[in-house]
Short mmCIF file of C-alpha atoms in Angstrom, two decimals:
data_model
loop_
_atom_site.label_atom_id
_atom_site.label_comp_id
_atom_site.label_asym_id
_atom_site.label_seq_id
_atom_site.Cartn_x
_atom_site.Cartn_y
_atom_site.Cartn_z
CA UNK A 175 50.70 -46.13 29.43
CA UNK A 176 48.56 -44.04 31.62
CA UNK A 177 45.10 -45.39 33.16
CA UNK A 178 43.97 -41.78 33.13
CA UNK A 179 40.71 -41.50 30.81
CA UNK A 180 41.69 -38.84 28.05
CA UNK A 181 37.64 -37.53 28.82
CA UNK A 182 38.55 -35.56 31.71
CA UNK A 183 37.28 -32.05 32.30
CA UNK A 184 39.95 -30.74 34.70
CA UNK A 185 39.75 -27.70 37.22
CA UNK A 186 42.26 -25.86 38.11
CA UNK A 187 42.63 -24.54 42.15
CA UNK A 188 43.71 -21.07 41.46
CA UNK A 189 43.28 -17.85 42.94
CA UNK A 190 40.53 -15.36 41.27
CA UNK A 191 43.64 -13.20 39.64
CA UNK A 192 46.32 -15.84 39.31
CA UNK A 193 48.57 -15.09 36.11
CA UNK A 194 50.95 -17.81 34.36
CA UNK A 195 50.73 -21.02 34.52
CA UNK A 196 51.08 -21.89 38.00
CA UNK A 197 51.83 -24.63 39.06
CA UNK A 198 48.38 -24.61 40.13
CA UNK A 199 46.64 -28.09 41.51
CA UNK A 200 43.97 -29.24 39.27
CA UNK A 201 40.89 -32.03 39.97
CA UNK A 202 38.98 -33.71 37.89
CA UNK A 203 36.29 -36.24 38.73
CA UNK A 204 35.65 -39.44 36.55
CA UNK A 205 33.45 -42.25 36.52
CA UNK A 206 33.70 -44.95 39.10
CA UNK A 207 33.69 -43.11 41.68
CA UNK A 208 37.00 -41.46 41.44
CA UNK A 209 38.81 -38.60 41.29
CA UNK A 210 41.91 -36.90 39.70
CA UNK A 211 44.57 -34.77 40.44
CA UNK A 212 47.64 -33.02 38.86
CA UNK A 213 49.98 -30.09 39.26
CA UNK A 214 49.65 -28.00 36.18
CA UNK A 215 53.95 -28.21 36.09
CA UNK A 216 53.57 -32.22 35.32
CA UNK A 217 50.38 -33.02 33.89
CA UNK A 218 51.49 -36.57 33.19
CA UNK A 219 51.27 -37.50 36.96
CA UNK A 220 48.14 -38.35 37.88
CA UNK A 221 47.12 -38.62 41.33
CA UNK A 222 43.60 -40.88 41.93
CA UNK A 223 41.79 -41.49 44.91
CA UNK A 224 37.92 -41.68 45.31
CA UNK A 225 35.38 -39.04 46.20
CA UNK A 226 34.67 -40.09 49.59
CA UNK A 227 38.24 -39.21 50.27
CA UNK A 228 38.48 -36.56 48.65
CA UNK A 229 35.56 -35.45 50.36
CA UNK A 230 37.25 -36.17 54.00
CA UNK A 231 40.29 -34.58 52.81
CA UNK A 232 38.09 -30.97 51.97
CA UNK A 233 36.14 -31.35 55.26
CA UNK A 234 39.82 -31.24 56.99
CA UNK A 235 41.19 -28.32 55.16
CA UNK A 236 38.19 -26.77 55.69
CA UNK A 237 38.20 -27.46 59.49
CA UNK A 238 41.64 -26.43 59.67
CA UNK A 239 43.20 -29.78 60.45
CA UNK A 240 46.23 -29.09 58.04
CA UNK A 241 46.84 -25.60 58.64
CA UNK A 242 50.01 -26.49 60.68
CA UNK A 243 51.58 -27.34 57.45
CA UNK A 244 51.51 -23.88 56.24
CA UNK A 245 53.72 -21.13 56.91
CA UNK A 246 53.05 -18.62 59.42
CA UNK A 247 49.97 -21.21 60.84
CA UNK A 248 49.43 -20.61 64.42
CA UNK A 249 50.24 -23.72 66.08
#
C-alpha cells in the first residue's frame, strides 16, 4: 500500500506544445513539508523528498550544475 495521499494536485514538467502522454515528470507538493514526484509512464512510483531539497535541487539546475548530464552539454 502506497503512503502517497490520494489529495494530490500534480503538475506535470512539460514543454508549452508537448503532445501524448509523455513520459513527462510530474510534482506535487503535500503537507508536511514534502514533495512528490512521478513519471507520467508509472504513476504508481512515487518519489518524496522535502521542499528544501527540492528547492536546492532547482537552484542547481538552474545554475547549471547538472548540465553535464545532458547531451550535447559543453563540458
Amino acid at each position: 500500500m502506497s503512503d502517497t495521499p490520494t489529495d494530490l494536485t500534480w503538475t506535470r514538467a512539460a514543454p508549452d506544445d508537448a503532445e501524448g502522454p509523455g513520459p513527462w515528470i510530474e510534482i506535487a507538493y503535500g503537507g508536511c513539508d514534502l514533495v512528490y514526484l512521478r513519471e507520467t509512464s508509472a504513476p504508481d512510483t512515487v518519489v518524496t523528498t522535502t521542499r528544501t531539497k527540492w528547492d536546492a535541487f532547482v537552484l542547481g539546475v538552474q545554475a547549471g550544475e547538472f548540465d553535464h548530464f545532458v547531451d550535447g552539454a559543453e563540458r
